Amino acid sequence: MTTDAGNPSDTGSRTRLDLRSDCARCVGLCCVAPGFTRSSAFAFDKPPGTPCQNLHGDYRCGIHTVLRERGMSGCTVYECFGAGQQVTQHLYEGRSWRDEPAAARGMFADFWTVQTLHEMLWYLTEVLTVRAAAPVHAEVAALVDELSGRTDDLDALHTVDHLAVPGIVGPLLERAVALARPTGPAHRRADLASRRLTDLRAADLRGASLLSADLRGADLREADLLGADLRGADLRGADLSTAYFVTPSQVASALGDPTTRLPHRLGAAPAHWT
Ligand code: SF4
């Protein structure tokens, strides 16, 4: 992937959208709105719309530092793409589901919609940093403005059919990556679970299952990982530094270590990669 050394000047504000979770500015929405079922990822059942038993009054998780040890690894791989603080601070101006129970249901629905939009913005703003995708930058920038504008106002947000948005964004991402990605192995939506793979440079892995795949030392530069399932994949020593459309959730659900190279925008490696 060829990226600009700095972001293009006309896209700078867009690439600085707040698209990573900031729990300190949220009211624990991801610990209340979703439900989960007892499994290898969650130690107990929780119905949707009810506060988790570990959520404290200050909206902090009481077992944050020992989630994996307590059987709650599902919490450590979750990423709201900044929807939590956008809904809490901006759309609801600091109000909480706890103080206004009548508004809770609407607040949770808005959280899901904003999360979908923010995830799409995560991908679109990445395209804006890819020099080779310049022919679609204007179109991408317009869509970024449109989607981010919808997350700025409740009335505008309520006009969004969030289930339809990925179907609008997906083809544009497809065109963008086609401009930038060299031809590589074709594994789109392939079942590669538990496989040992190393030569994945510029691979099309969109929607592929890489569950528990052995990718130690793999070359994943310029690979398209949109929607790929990396749960349990072993990325120790792998190079994803210029892979496309990698998310914090994908990385957190995989195994890795300090030798794993991640895209710069992801920042620090997951805490459990030691
Ligand atoms: S265990 Fe902690 S992070 Fe997970 S849902 Fe409960 S309060 Fe939230």
PDB file of C-alpha atoms and ligand atoms in Angstrom:
ATOM      1  CA  MET A   1       0.000   0.000   0.000  1.00  0.00           C
ATOM      2  CA  THR A   2       1.364   3.387  -0.909  1.00  0.00           C
ATOM      3  CA  THR A   3       0.313   5.967   1.600  1.00  0.00           C
ATOM      4  CA  ASP A   4       1.026   9.612   1.775  1.00  0.00           C
ATOM      5  CA  ALA A   5       3.672  10.588   4.298  1.00  0.00           C
ATOM      6  CA  GLY A   6       1.123  12.960   5.780  1.00  0.00           C
ATOM      7  CA  ASN A   7      -2.572  13.053   5.077  1.00  0.00           C
ATOM      8  CA  PRO A   8      -3.627  15.038   2.036  1.00  0.00           C
ATOM      9  CA  SER A   9      -4.444  18.555   3.150  1.00  0.00           C
ATOM     10  CA  ASP A  10      -8.027  18.445   1.931  1.00  0.00           C
ATOM     11  CA  THR A  11      -8.758  15.241   3.812  1.00  0.00           C
ATOM     12  CA  GLY A  12      -6.965  16.019   7.063  1.00  0.00           C
ATOM     13  CA  SER A  13     -10.050  16.812   9.121  1.00  0.00           C
ATOM     14  CA  ARG A  14     -11.788  13.712   7.855  1.00  0.00           C
ATOM     15  CA  THR A  15      -8.918  11.400   8.733  1.00  0.00           C
ATOM     16  CA  ARG A  16      -8.965  12.829  12.253  1.00  0.00           C
ATOM     17  CA  LEU A  17     -12.531  11.711  12.909  1.00  0.00           C
ATOM     18  CA  ASP A  18     -12.872  10.164  16.354  1.00  0.00           C
ATOM     19  CA  LEU A  19     -13.122   6.516  15.322  1.00  0.00           C
ATOM     20  CA  ARG A  20     -11.586   4.692  18.275  1.00  0.00           C
ATOM     21  CA  SER A  21     -13.399   3.913  21.491  1.00  0.00           C
ATOM     22  CA  ASP A  22     -12.848   6.240  24.422  1.00  0.00           C
ATOM     23  CA  CYS A  23     -14.575   4.560  27.356  1.00  0.00           C
ATOM     24  CA  ALA A  24     -13.883   7.495  29.679  1.00  0.00           C
ATOM     25  CA  ARG A  25     -16.291   9.616  27.607  1.00  0.00           C
ATOM     26  CA  CYS A  26     -19.012   6.965  27.320  1.00  0.00           C
ATOM     27  CA  VAL A  27     -21.708   5.734  29.711  1.00  0.00           C
ATOM     28  CA  GLY A  28     -20.928   2.063  29.263  1.00  0.00           C
ATOM     29  CA  LEU A  29     -23.167   1.629  26.231  1.00  0.00           C
ATOM     30  CA  CYS A  30     -21.394  -1.512  25.020  1.00  0.00           C
ATOM     31  CA  CYS A  31     -21.816  -3.026  28.492  1.00  0.00           C
ATOM     32  CA  VAL A  32     -25.580  -2.483  28.436  1.00  0.00           C
ATOM     33  CA  ALA A  33     -26.983  -2.430  24.884  1.00  0.00           C
ATOM     34  CA  PRO A  34     -25.797  -5.808  23.541  1.00  0.00           C
ATOM     35  CA  GLY A  35     -26.710  -9.183  24.910  1.00  0.00           C
ATOM     36  CA  PHE A  36     -24.351 -12.123  25.071  1.00  0.00           C
ATOM     37  CA  THR A  37     -24.581 -15.816  25.766  1.00  0.00           C
ATOM     38  CA  ARG A  38     -22.414 -17.908  28.029  1.00  0.00           C
ATOM     39  CA  SER A  39     -19.667 -19.351  25.863  1.00  0.00           C
ATOM     40  CA  SER A  40     -15.895 -19.471  25.512  1.00  0.00           C
ATOM     41  CA  ALA A  41     -15.987 -15.672  25.083  1.00  0.00           C
ATOM     42  CA  PHE A  42     -18.417 -14.797  27.895  1.00  0.00           C
ATOM     43  CA  ALA A  43     -18.666 -16.300  31.363  1.00  0.00           C
ATOM     44  CA  PHE A  44     -22.402 -15.683  31.778  1.00  0.00           C
ATOM     45  CA  ASP A  45     -25.592 -14.775  29.933  1.00  0.00           C
ATOM     46  CA  LYS A  46     -26.689 -11.155  29.639  1.00  0.00           C
ATOM     47  CA  PRO A  47     -29.897 -10.065  27.881  1.00  0.00           C
ATOM     48  CA  PRO A  48     -29.720  -7.023  25.581  1.00  0.00           C
ATOM     49  CA  GLY A  49     -30.545  -3.698  27.175  1.00  0.00           C
ATOM     50  CA  THR A  50     -29.503  -4.708  30.694  1.00  0.00           C
ATOM     51  CA  PRO A  51     -26.353  -3.551  32.500  1.00  0.00           C
ATOM     52  CA  CYS A  52     -23.597  -6.100  32.872  1.00  0.00           C
ATOM     53  CA  GLN A  53     -23.139  -7.299  36.438  1.00  0.00           C
ATOM     54  CA  ASN A  54     -19.553  -6.002  36.321  1.00  0.00           C
ATOM     55  CA  LEU A  55     -20.447  -2.456  35.287  1.00  0.00           C
ATOM     56  CA  HIS A  56     -19.877  -0.019  38.138  1.00  0.00           C
ATOM     57  CA  GLY A  57     -21.850   3.120  38.918  1.00  0.00           C
ATOM     58  CA  ASP A  58     -19.161   5.269  37.311  1.00  0.00           C
ATOM     59  CA  TYR A  59     -19.539   3.259  34.060  1.00  0.00           C
ATOM     60  CA  ARG A  60     -16.197   1.539  34.560  1.00  0.00           C
ATOM     61  CA  CYS A  61     -15.756  -2.202  34.249  1.00  0.00           C
ATOM     62  CA  GLY A  62     -14.955  -3.759  37.613  1.00  0.00           C
ATOM     63  CA  ILE A  63     -12.828  -6.490  36.055  1.00  0.00           C
ATOM     64  CA  HIS A  64     -11.208  -4.505  33.259  1.00  0.00           C
ATOM     65  CA  THR A  65      -7.679  -5.665  34.029  1.00  0.00           C
ATOM     66  CA  VAL A  66      -8.599  -9.351  34.319  1.00  0.00           C
ATOM     67  CA  LEU A  67     -11.275  -9.796  31.655  1.00  0.00           C
ATOM     68  CA  ARG A  68      -9.564 -12.736  29.983  1.00  0.00           C
ATOM     69  CA  GLU A  69      -8.811 -14.456  33.266  1.00  0.00           C
ATOM     70  CA  ARG A  70     -12.505 -14.120  34.179  1.00  0.00           C
ATOM     71  CA  GLY A  71     -13.683 -15.709  30.930  1.00  0.00           C
ATOM     72  CA  MET A  72     -14.722 -12.424  29.271  1.00  0.00           C
ATOM     73  CA  SER A  73     -12.396 -12.369  26.271  1.00  0.00           C
ATOM     74  CA  GLY A  74     -15.349 -11.284  24.121  1.00  0.00           C
ATOM     75  CA  CYS A  75     -15.180  -7.879  25.805  1.00  0.00           C
ATOM     76  CA  THR A  76     -11.493  -7.453  24.942  1.00  0.00           C
ATOM     77  CA  VAL A  77     -12.043  -7.810  21.205  1.00  0.00           C
ATOM     78  CA  TYR A  78     -14.973  -5.430  20.965  1.00  0.00           C
ATOM     79  CA  GLU A  79     -14.524  -2.032  19.285  1.00  0.00           C
ATOM     80  CA  CYS A  80     -17.289   0.550  18.938  1.00  0.00           C
ATOM     81  CA  PHE A  81     -15.260   2.748  16.534  1.00  0.00           C
ATOM     82  CA  GLY A  82     -15.921   5.747  18.759  1.00  0.00           C
ATOM     83  CA  ALA A  83     -19.704   5.357  18.659  1.00  0.00           C
ATOM     84  CA  GLY A  84     -19.922   5.312  22.466  1.00  0.00           C
ATOM     85  CA  GLN A  85     -18.507   8.765  23.019  1.00  0.00           C
ATOM     86  CA  GLN A  86     -20.230  10.194  19.949  1.00  0.00           C
ATOM     87  CA  VAL A  87     -23.646   9.110  21.229  1.00  0.00           C
ATOM     88  CA  THR A  88     -22.963  10.005  24.866  1.00  0.00           C
ATOM     89  CA  GLN A  89     -21.222  13.326  24.492  1.00  0.00           C
ATOM     90  CA  HIS A  90     -22.533  14.685  21.237  1.00  0.00           C
ATOM     91  CA  LEU A  91     -25.951  13.283  20.441  1.00  0.00           C
ATOM     92  CA  TYR A  92     -27.151  12.989  24.055  1.00  0.00           C
ATOM     93  CA  GLU A  93     -25.005  15.787  25.517  1.00  0.00           C
ATOM     94  CA  GLY A  94     -23.752  13.737  28.448  1.00  0.00           C
ATOM     95  CA  ARG A  95     -27.107  12.254  29.427  1.00  0.00           C
ATOM     96  CA  SER A  96     -27.276   8.585  30.402  1.00  0.00           C
ATOM     97  CA  TRP A  97     -29.628   5.640  30.006  1.00  0.00           C
ATOM     98  CA  ARG A  98     -29.330   5.280  33.781  1.00  0.00           C
ATOM     99  CA  ASP A  99     -30.704   8.747  34.529  1.00  0.00           C
ATOM    100  CA  GLU A 100     -33.318   8.674  31.783  1.00  0.00           C
ATOM    101  CA  PRO A 101     -34.660   5.107  31.536  1.00  0.00           C
ATOM    102  CA  ALA A 102     -37.386   6.205  29.120  1.00  0.00           C
ATOM    103  CA  ALA A 103     -34.719   7.264  26.622  1.00  0.00           C
ATOM    104  CA  ALA A 104     -32.601   4.145  27.012  1.00  0.00           C
ATOM    105  CA  ARG A 105     -34.091   2.115  24.185  1.00  0.00           C
ATOM    106  CA  GLY A 106     -33.649   4.924  21.694  1.00  0.00           C
ATOM    107  CA  MET A 107     -30.136   5.598  22.912  1.00  0.00           C
ATOM    108  CA  PHE A 108     -29.146   1.966  22.389  1.00  0.00           C
ATOM    109  CA  ALA A 109     -30.644   1.917  18.880  1.00  0.00           C
ATOM    110  CA  ASP A 110     -28.754   5.107  18.055  1.00  0.00           C
ATOM    111  CA  PHE A 111     -25.563   3.527  19.378  1.00  0.00           C
ATOM    112  CA  TRP A 112     -25.868   0.624  16.920  1.00  0.00           C
ATOM    113  CA  THR A 113     -26.533   2.974  14.023  1.00  0.00           C
ATOM    114  CA  VAL A 114     -23.574   5.212  14.850  1.00  0.00           C
ATOM    115  CA  GLN A 115     -21.336   2.189  15.305  1.00  0.00           C
ATOM    116  CA  THR A 116     -22.182   0.978  11.812  1.00  0.00           C
ATOM    117  CA  LEU A 117     -21.544   4.416  10.339  1.00  0.00           C
ATOM    118  CA  HIS A 118     -18.278   4.812  12.223  1.00  0.00           C
ATOM    119  CA  GLU A 119     -17.050   1.418  11.067  1.00  0.00           C
ATOM    120  CA  MET A 120     -17.742   2.446   7.479  1.00  0.00           C
ATOM    121  CA  LEU A 121     -15.946   5.731   8.144  1.00  0.00           C
ATOM    122  CA  TRP A 122     -12.961   3.768   9.451  1.00  0.00           C
ATOM    123  CA  TYR A 123     -12.603   2.085   6.061  1.00  0.00           C
ATOM    124  CA  LEU A 124     -13.376   5.148   3.988  1.00  0.00           C
ATOM    125  CA  THR A 125     -10.899   7.391   5.785  1.00  0.00           C
ATOM    126  CA  GLU A 126      -8.225   4.773   5.208  1.00  0.00           C
ATOM    127  CA  VAL A 127      -8.841   5.030   1.477  1.00  0.00           C
ATOM    128  CA  LEU A 128      -8.192   8.771   1.730  1.00  0.00           C
ATOM    129  CA  THR A 129      -4.632   8.028   2.868  1.00  0.00           C
ATOM    130  CA  VAL A 130      -3.877   5.757  -0.086  1.00  0.00           C
ATOM    131  CA  ARG A 131      -2.216   7.722  -2.868  1.00  0.00           C
ATOM    132  CA  ALA A 132      -2.964   5.133  -5.558  1.00  0.00           C
ATOM    133  CA  ALA A 133      -6.673   5.447  -4.798  1.00  0.00           C
ATOM    134  CA  ALA A 134      -6.658   9.155  -5.658  1.00  0.00           C
ATOM    135  CA  PRO A 135      -9.103   8.713  -8.577  1.00  0.00           C
ATOM    136  CA  VAL A 136     -11.871   7.865  -6.086  1.00  0.00           C
ATOM    137  CA  HIS A 137     -10.859  10.275  -3.315  1.00  0.00           C
ATOM    138  CA  ALA A 138     -13.424  12.915  -4.206  1.00  0.00           C
ATOM    139  CA  GLU A 139     -16.212  10.349  -4.179  1.00  0.00           C
ATOM    140  CA  VAL A 140     -14.973   8.851  -0.928  1.00  0.00           C
ATOM    141  CA  ALA A 141     -14.611  12.268   0.699  1.00  0.00           C
ATOM    142  CA  ALA A 142     -18.184  13.147  -0.231  1.00  0.00           C
ATOM    143  CA  LEU A 143     -19.450   9.937   1.335  1.00  0.00           C
ATOM    144  CA  VAL A 144     -17.365  10.566   4.466  1.00  0.00           C
ATOM    145  CA  ASP A 145     -18.957  13.986   4.783  1.00  0.00           C
ATOM    146  CA  GLU A 146     -22.410  12.539   4.245  1.00  0.00           C
ATOM    147  CA  LEU A 147     -22.050   9.743   6.799  1.00  0.00           C
ATOM    148  CA  SER A 148     -20.258  11.802   9.430  1.00  0.00           C
ATOM    149  CA  GLY A 149     -22.918  14.481   9.056  1.00  0.00           C
ATOM    150  CA  ARG A 150     -25.578  11.926   9.883  1.00  0.00           C
ATOM    151  CA  THR A 151     -23.835  11.118  13.168  1.00  0.00           C
ATOM    152  CA  ASP A 152     -23.869  14.763  14.203  1.00  0.00           C
ATOM    153  CA  ASP A 153     -27.597  15.170  14.648  1.00  0.00           C
ATOM    154  CA  LEU A 154     -30.295  12.842  15.992  1.00  0.00           C
ATOM    155  CA  ASP A 155     -32.875  13.784  13.386  1.00  0.00           C
ATOM    156  CA  ALA A 156     -30.383  13.168  10.593  1.00  0.00           C
ATOM    157  CA  LEU A 157     -29.302   9.911  12.196  1.00  0.00           C
ATOM    158  CA  HIS A 158     -32.863   8.661  12.312  1.00  0.00           C
ATOM    159  CA  THR A 159     -33.121   8.899   8.542  1.00  0.00           C
ATOM    160  CA  VAL A 160     -30.357   6.286   8.165  1.00  0.00           C
ATOM    161  CA  ASP A 161     -31.077   2.671   7.294  1.00  0.00           C
ATOM    162  CA  HIS A 162     -27.877   1.413   8.867  1.00  0.00           C
ATOM    163  CA  LEU A 163     -28.326  -2.065   7.457  1.00  0.00           C
ATOM    164  CA  ALA A 164     -28.156  -0.611   3.946  1.00  0.00           C
ATOM    165  CA  VAL A 165     -25.008   1.454   4.489  1.00  0.00           C
ATOM    166  CA  PRO A 166     -22.420  -1.349   4.070  1.00  0.00           C
ATOM    167  CA  GLY A 167     -23.988  -2.136   0.712  1.00  0.00           C
ATOM    168  CA  ILE A 168     -23.328   1.453  -0.383  1.00  0.00           C
ATOM    169  CA  VAL A 169     -19.803   1.673   1.000  1.00  0.00           C
ATOM    170  CA  GLY A 170     -18.601  -1.785  -0.046  1.00  0.00           C
ATOM    171  CA  PRO A 171     -18.497  -1.229  -3.834  1.00  0.00           C
ATOM    172  CA  LEU A 172     -16.590   2.029  -3.364  1.00  0.00           C
ATOM    173  CA  LEU A 173     -14.007   0.295  -1.183  1.00  0.00           C
ATOM    174  CA  GLU A 174     -13.776  -2.372  -3.851  1.00  0.00           C
ATOM    175  CA  ARG A 175     -12.977   0.191  -6.520  1.00  0.00           C
ATOM    176  CA  ALA A 176     -10.459   1.913  -4.280  1.00  0.00           C
ATOM    177  CA  VAL A 177      -8.503  -1.213  -3.457  1.00  0.00           C
ATOM    178  CA  ALA A 178      -8.577  -2.326  -7.094  1.00  0.00           C
ATOM    179  CA  LEU A 179      -6.629   0.846  -7.908  1.00  0.00           C
ATOM    180  CA  ALA A 180      -4.013   0.177  -5.253  1.00  0.00           C
ATOM    181  CA  ARG A 181      -3.588  -3.537  -4.630  1.00  0.00           C
ATOM    182  CA  PRO A 182      -1.299  -5.558  -6.895  1.00  0.00           C
ATOM    183  CA  THR A 183      -2.575  -8.952  -8.000  1.00  0.00           C
ATOM    184  CA  GLY A 184      -2.117 -11.523  -5.260  1.00  0.00           C
ATOM    185  CA  PRO A 185      -3.574 -14.838  -4.142  1.00  0.00           C
ATOM    186  CA  ALA A 186      -7.362 -14.988  -4.523  1.00  0.00           C
ATOM    187  CA  HIS A 187      -8.982 -16.160  -1.309  1.00  0.00           C
ATOM    188  CA  ARG A 188     -12.144 -14.105  -1.177  1.00  0.00           C
ATOM    189  CA  ARG A 189     -14.612 -15.656   1.280  1.00  0.00           C
ATOM    190  CA  ALA A 190     -12.443 -18.792   1.342  1.00  0.00           C
ATOM    191  CA  ASP A 191     -12.478 -21.198   4.246  1.00  0.00           C
ATOM    192  CA  LEU A 192      -8.854 -21.125   5.381  1.00  0.00           C
ATOM    193  CA  ALA A 193      -9.527 -22.117   8.973  1.00  0.00           C
ATOM    194  CA  SER A 194      -6.565 -23.787  10.658  1.00  0.00           C
ATOM    195  CA  ARG A 195      -4.480 -23.636   7.478  1.00  0.00           C
ATOM    196  CA  ARG A 196      -0.753 -22.877   7.485  1.00  0.00           C
ATOM    197  CA  LEU A 197      -0.200 -19.922   5.112  1.00  0.00           C
ATOM    198  CA  THR A 198       2.765 -17.597   4.665  1.00  0.00           C
ATOM    199  CA  ASP A 199       2.680 -16.061   1.169  1.00  0.00           C
ATOM    200  CA  LEU A 200      -0.317 -13.758   1.354  1.00  0.00           C
ATOM    201  CA  ARG A 201       1.174 -10.584  -0.053  1.00  0.00           C
ATOM    202  CA  ALA A 202      -1.557  -8.570  -1.805  1.00  0.00           C
ATOM    203  CA  ALA A 203      -3.987 -11.426  -1.223  1.00  0.00           C
ATOM    204  CA  ASP A 204      -7.706 -10.898  -1.566  1.00  0.00           C
ATOM    205  CA  LEU A 205      -8.862 -12.179   1.821  1.00  0.00           C
ATOM    206  CA  ARG A 206     -12.096 -10.217   1.899  1.00  0.00           C
ATOM    207  CA  GLY A 207     -14.621 -12.131   4.009  1.00  0.00           C
ATOM    208  CA  ALA A 208     -12.292 -15.125   4.340  1.00  0.00           C
ATOM    209  CA  SER A 209     -12.333 -17.377   7.382  1.00  0.00           C
ATOM    210  CA  LEU A 210      -8.868 -17.511   8.906  1.00  0.00           C
ATOM    211  CA  LEU A 211     -10.091 -18.983  12.166  1.00  0.00           C
ATOM    212  CA  SER A 212      -7.106 -20.402  14.060  1.00  0.00           C
ATOM    213  CA  ALA A 213      -4.999 -20.214  10.895  1.00  0.00           C
ATOM    214  CA  ASP A 214      -1.260 -20.515  11.348  1.00  0.00           C
ATOM    215  CA  LEU A 215       0.016 -17.248   9.870  1.00  0.00           C
ATOM    216  CA  ARG A 216       3.293 -17.071  11.750  1.00  0.00           C
ATOM    217  CA  GLY A 217       5.752 -14.997   9.752  1.00  0.00           C
ATOM    218  CA  ALA A 218       3.223 -14.485   6.942  1.00  0.00           C
ATOM    219  CA  ASP A 219       3.590 -11.641   4.476  1.00  0.00           C
ATOM    220  CA  LEU A 220       0.211  -9.880   4.516  1.00  0.00           C
ATOM    221  CA  ARG A 221       1.411  -6.581   3.100  1.00  0.00           C
ATOM    222  CA  GLU A 222      -1.173  -5.013   0.788  1.00  0.00           C
ATOM    223  CA  ALA A 223      -3.624  -7.827   1.518  1.00  0.00           C
ATOM    224  CA  ASP A 224      -7.305  -6.887   1.600  1.00  0.00           C
ATOM    225  CA  LEU A 225      -8.621  -8.035   4.977  1.00  0.00           C
ATOM    226  CA  LEU A 226     -12.057  -6.427   4.882  1.00  0.00           C
ATOM    227  CA  GLY A 227     -14.358  -8.593   6.987  1.00  0.00           C
ATOM    228  CA  ALA A 228     -11.853 -11.430   7.313  1.00  0.00           C
ATOM    229  CA  ASP A 229     -12.322 -13.551  10.414  1.00  0.00           C
ATOM    230  CA  LEU A 230      -8.999 -13.659  12.261  1.00  0.00           C
ATOM    231  CA  ARG A 231     -10.213 -15.142  15.520  1.00  0.00           C
ATOM    232  CA  GLY A 232      -7.503 -17.309  16.980  1.00  0.00           C
ATOM    233  CA  ALA A 233      -5.216 -16.801  13.961  1.00  0.00           C
ATOM    234  CA  ASP A 234      -1.549 -16.872  14.906  1.00  0.00           C
ATOM    235  CA  LEU A 235       0.014 -13.652  13.645  1.00  0.00           C
ATOM    236  CA  ARG A 236       3.310 -13.878  15.484  1.00  0.00           C
ATOM    237  CA  GLY A 237       5.983 -12.447  13.229  1.00  0.00           C
ATOM    238  CA  ALA A 238       3.465 -11.635  10.490  1.00  0.00           C
ATOM    239  CA  ASP A 239       3.642  -8.378   8.544  1.00  0.00           C
ATOM    240  CA  LEU A 240       0.318  -6.554   8.210  1.00  0.00           C
ATOM    241  CA  SER A 241       1.926  -3.123   8.119  1.00  0.00           C
ATOM    242  CA  THR A 242       0.380  -2.163   4.781  1.00  0.00           C
ATOM    243  CA  ALA A 243      -2.644  -4.474   4.776  1.00  0.00           C
ATOM    244  CA  TYR A 244      -5.964  -2.865   3.891  1.00  0.00           C
ATOM    245  CA  PHE A 245      -9.029  -2.482   6.108  1.00  0.00           C
ATOM    246  CA  VAL A 246      -7.644  -4.037   9.283  1.00  0.00           C
ATOM    247  CA  THR A 247      -9.716  -3.261  12.373  1.00  0.00           C
ATOM    248  CA  PRO A 248      -8.840  -3.220  16.066  1.00  0.00           C
ATOM    249  CA  SER A 249     -11.355  -6.031  16.642  1.00  0.00           C
ATOM    250  CA  GLN A 250      -9.731  -8.297  14.074  1.00  0.00           C
ATOM    251  CA  VAL A 251      -6.318  -7.793  15.606  1.00  0.00           C
ATOM    252  CA  ALA A 252      -7.535  -8.209  19.187  1.00  0.00           C
ATOM    253  CA  SER A 253      -9.221 -11.487  18.296  1.00  0.00           C
ATOM    254  CA  ALA A 254      -5.967 -12.937  16.915  1.00  0.00           C
ATOM    255  CA  LEU A 255      -2.734 -14.009  18.549  1.00  0.00           C
ATOM    256  CA  GLY A 256       0.373 -11.916  18.117  1.00  0.00           C
ATOM    257  CA  ASP A 257       3.538 -10.712  19.734  1.00  0.00           C
ATOM    258  CA  PRO A 258       5.968  -7.787  19.575  1.00  0.00           C
ATOM    259  CA  THR A 259       7.298  -9.050  16.222  1.00  0.00           C
ATOM    260  CA  THR A 260       3.889  -8.707  14.542  1.00  0.00           C
ATOM    261  CA  ARG A 261       3.809  -5.628  12.330  1.00  0.00           C
ATOM    262  CA  LEU A 262       0.480  -3.788  12.315  1.00  0.00           C
ATOM    263  CA  PRO A 263      -0.834  -0.852  10.285  1.00  0.00           C
ATOM    264  CA  HIS A 264       0.271   2.406  11.863  1.00  0.00           C
ATOM    265  CA  ARG A 265      -3.268   3.680  12.393  1.00  0.00           C
ATOM    266  CA  LEU A 266      -4.030   0.854  14.839  1.00  0.00           C
ATOM    267  CA  GLY A 267      -1.526   2.219  17.325  1.00  0.00           C
ATOM    268  CA  ALA A 268      -0.318  -0.053  20.113  1.00  0.00           C
ATOM    269  CA  ALA A 269      -0.718  -3.810  19.873  1.00  0.00           C
ATOM    270  CA  PRO A 270      -3.432  -5.457  22.003  1.00  0.00           C
ATOM    271  CA  ALA A 271      -2.536  -5.686  25.682  1.00  0.00           C
ATOM    272  CA  HIS A 272      -2.740  -9.470  25.672  1.00  0.00           C
ATOM    273  CA  TRP A 273      -0.020  -9.786  23.010  1.00  0.00           C
ATOM    274  CA  THR A 274       2.971 -10.358  25.246  1.00  0.00           C
TER     275      THR A 274
HETATM  276  S1  SF4 B   1     -17.345  -7.575  31.827  1.00  0.00           S
HETATM  277 FE1  SF4 B   1     -16.771  -5.407  31.899  1.00  0.00          FE
HETATM  278  S2  SF4 B   1     -16.308  -4.836  29.749  1.00  0.00           S
HETATM  279 FE2  SF4 B   1     -17.465  -6.770  29.705  1.00  0.00          FE
HETATM  280  S3  SF4 B   1     -19.625  -6.152  29.435  1.00  0.00           S
HETATM  281 FE3  SF4 B   1     -19.235  -6.382  31.653  1.00  0.00          FE
HETATM  282  S4  SF4 B   1     -18.696  -4.335  32.386  1.00  0.00           S
HETATM  283 FE4  SF4 B   1     -18.483  -4.338  30.130  1.00  0.00          FE
END
